[in-house]
Short mmCIF file of N, CA and C in Angstrom, two decimals:
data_model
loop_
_atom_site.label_atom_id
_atom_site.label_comp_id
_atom_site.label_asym_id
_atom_site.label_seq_id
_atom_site.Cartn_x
_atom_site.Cartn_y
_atom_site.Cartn_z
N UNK A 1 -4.10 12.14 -1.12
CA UNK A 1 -3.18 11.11 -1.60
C UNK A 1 -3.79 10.44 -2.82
N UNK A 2 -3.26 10.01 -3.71
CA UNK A 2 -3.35 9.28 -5.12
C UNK A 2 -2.60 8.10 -5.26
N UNK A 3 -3.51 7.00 -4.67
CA UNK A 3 -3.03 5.61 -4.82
C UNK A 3 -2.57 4.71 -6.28
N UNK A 4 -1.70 4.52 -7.14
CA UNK A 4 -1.49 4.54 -8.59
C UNK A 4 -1.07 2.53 -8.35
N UNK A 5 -1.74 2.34 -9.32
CA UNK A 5 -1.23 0.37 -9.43
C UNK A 5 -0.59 0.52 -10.72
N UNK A 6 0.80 0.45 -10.84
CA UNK A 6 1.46 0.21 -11.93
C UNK A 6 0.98 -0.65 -12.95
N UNK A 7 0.81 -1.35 -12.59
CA UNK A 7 0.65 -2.92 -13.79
C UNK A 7 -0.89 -2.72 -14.17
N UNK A 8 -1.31 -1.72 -14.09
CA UNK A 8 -2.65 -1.65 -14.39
C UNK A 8 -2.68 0.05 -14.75
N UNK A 9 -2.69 0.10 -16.01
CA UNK A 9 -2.16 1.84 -16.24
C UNK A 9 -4.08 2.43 -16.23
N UNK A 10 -3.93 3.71 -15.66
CA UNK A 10 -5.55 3.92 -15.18
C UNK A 10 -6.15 3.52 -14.30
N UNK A 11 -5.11 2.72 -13.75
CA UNK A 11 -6.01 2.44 -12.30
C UNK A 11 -5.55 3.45 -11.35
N UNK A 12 -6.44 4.33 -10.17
CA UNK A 12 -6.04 5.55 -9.92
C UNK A 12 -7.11 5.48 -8.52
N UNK A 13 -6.68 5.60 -7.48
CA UNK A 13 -8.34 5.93 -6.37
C UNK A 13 -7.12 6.90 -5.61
N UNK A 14 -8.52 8.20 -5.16
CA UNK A 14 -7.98 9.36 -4.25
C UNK A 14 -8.46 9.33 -2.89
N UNK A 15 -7.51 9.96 -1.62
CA UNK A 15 -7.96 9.35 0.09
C UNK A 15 -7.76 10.80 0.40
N UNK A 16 -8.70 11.22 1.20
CA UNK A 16 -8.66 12.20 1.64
C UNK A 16 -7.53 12.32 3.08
N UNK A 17 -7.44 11.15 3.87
CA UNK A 17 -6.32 10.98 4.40
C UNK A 17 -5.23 9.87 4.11
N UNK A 18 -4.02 9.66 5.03
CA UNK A 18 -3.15 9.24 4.94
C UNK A 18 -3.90 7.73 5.60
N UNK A 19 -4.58 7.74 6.37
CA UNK A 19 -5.16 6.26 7.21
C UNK A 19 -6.15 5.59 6.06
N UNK A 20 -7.36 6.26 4.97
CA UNK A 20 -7.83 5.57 4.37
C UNK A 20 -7.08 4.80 3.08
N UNK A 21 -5.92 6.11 2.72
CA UNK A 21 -5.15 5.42 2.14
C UNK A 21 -4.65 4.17 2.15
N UNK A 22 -4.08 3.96 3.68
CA UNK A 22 -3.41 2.48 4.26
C UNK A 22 -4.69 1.46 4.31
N UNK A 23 -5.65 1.66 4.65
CA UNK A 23 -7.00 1.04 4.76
C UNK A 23 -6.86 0.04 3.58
N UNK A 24 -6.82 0.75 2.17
CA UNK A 24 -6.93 0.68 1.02
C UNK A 24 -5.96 -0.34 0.41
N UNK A 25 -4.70 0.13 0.88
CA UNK A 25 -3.64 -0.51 -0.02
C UNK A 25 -3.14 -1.69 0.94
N UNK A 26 -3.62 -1.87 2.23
CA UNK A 26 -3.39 -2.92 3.00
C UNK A 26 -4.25 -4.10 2.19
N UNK A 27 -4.94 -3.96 2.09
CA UNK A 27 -6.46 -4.79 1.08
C UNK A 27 -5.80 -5.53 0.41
N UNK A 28 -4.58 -5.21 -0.52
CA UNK A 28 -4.23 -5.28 -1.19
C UNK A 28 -2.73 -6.03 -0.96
N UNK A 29 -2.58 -6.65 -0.12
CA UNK A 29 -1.13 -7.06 0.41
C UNK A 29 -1.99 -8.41 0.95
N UNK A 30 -1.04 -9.58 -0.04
CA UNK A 30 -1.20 -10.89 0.12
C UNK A 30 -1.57 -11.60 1.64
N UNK A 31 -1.34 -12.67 2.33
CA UNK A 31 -1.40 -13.20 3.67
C UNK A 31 0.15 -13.34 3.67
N UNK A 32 1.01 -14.06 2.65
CA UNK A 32 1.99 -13.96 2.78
C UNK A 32 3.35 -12.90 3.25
N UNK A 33 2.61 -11.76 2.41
CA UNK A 33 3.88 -10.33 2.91
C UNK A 33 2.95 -10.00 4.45
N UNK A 34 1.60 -10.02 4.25
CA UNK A 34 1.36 -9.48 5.69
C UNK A 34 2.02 -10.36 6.99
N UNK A 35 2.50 -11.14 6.89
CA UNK A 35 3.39 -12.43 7.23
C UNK A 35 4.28 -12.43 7.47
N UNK A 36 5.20 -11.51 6.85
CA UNK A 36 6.66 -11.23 6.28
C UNK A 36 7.23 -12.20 5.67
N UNK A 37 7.07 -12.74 4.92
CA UNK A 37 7.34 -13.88 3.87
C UNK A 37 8.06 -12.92 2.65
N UNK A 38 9.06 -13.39 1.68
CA UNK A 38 10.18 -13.92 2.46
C UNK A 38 10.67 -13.40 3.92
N UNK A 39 11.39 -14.92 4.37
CA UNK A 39 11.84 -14.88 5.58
C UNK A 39 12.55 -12.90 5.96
N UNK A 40 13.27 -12.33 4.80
CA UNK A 40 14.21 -10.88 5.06
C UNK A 40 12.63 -9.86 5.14
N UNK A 41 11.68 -9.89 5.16
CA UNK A 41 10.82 -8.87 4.85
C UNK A 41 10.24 -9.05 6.43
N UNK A 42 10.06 -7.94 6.88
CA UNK A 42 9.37 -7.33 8.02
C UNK A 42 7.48 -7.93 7.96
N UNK A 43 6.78 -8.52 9.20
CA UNK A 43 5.14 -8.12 8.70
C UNK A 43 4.67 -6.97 8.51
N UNK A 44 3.37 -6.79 7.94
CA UNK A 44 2.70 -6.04 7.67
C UNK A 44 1.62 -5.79 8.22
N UNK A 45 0.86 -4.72 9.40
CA UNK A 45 -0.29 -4.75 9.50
C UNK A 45 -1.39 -3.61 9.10
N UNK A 46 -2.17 -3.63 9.48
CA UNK A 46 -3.19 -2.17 8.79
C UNK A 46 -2.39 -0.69 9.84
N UNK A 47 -1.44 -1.39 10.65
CA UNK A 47 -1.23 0.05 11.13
C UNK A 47 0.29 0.48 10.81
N UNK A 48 0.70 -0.37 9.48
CA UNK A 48 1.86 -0.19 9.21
C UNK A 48 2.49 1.40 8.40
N UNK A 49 3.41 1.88 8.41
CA UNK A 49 3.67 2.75 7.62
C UNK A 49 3.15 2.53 6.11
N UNK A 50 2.90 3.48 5.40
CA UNK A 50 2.71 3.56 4.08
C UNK A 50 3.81 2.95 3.54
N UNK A 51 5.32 3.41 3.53
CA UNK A 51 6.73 3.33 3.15
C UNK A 51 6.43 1.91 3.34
N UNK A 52 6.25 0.82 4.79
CA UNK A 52 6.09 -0.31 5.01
C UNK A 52 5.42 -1.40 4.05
N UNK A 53 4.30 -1.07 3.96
CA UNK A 53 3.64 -1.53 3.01
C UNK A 53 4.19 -1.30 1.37
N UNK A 54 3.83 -0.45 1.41
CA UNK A 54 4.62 -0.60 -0.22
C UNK A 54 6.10 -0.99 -0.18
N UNK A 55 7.08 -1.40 0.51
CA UNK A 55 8.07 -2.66 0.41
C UNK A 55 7.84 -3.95 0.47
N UNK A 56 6.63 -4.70 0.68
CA UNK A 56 6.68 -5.90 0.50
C UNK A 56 6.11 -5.95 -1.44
N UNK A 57 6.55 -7.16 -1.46
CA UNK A 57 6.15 -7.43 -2.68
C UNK A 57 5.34 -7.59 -3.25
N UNK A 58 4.18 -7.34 -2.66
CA UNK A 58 2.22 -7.02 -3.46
C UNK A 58 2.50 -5.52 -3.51
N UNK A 59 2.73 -4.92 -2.18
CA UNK A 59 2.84 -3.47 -2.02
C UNK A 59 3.78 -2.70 -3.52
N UNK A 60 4.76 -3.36 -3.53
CA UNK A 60 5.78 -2.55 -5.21
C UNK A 60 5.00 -2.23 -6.19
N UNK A 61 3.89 -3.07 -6.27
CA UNK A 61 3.25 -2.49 -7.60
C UNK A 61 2.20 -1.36 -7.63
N UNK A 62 2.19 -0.83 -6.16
CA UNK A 62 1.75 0.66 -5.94
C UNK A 62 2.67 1.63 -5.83
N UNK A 63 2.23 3.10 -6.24
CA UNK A 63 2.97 4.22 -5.91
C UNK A 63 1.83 5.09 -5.39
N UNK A 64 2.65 5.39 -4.70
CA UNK A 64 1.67 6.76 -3.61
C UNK A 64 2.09 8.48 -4.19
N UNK A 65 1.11 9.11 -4.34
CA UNK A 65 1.60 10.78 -4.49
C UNK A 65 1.00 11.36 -3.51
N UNK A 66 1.70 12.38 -2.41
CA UNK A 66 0.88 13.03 -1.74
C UNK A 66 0.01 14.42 -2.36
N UNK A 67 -1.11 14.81 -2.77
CA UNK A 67 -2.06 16.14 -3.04
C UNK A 67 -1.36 17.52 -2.48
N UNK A 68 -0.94 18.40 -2.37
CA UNK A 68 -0.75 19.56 -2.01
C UNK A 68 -2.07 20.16 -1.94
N UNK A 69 -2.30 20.48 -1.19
CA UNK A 69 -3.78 21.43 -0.79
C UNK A 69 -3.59 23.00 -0.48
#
């Protein structure tokens, strides 16, 4: 997997699985979305879907690619 931060062009880290991935980009998700703040947004925890996480609003400014091996 190839974790990509939009708003930061070159920023780029690779996970050999799908769990360090989430490890990673959970890090990265405010107290607030892990919260579900706004009130319409679901929480967030480290054992959330990928899809999950990247819908709250820290999470949008990542994109995920999965590697073909």
């Amino acid at each position: 997997y190839i974790l990509t931060k939009y708003s930061s062009p070159g920023w780029e880290k690779e996970f050999a699985s799908e769990g360090e991935l989430k490890q990673e980009l959970y890090k990265h998700i405010c107290l607030m979305c892990r919260e579900g703040e706004p009130p319409d947004m679901d929480p967030v925890d480290s054992f959330s879907s990928v899809d999950d996480l990247l819908y709250t609003a820290c999470g949008c400014e990542y994109g995920v690619e999965e590697i073909e091996s």
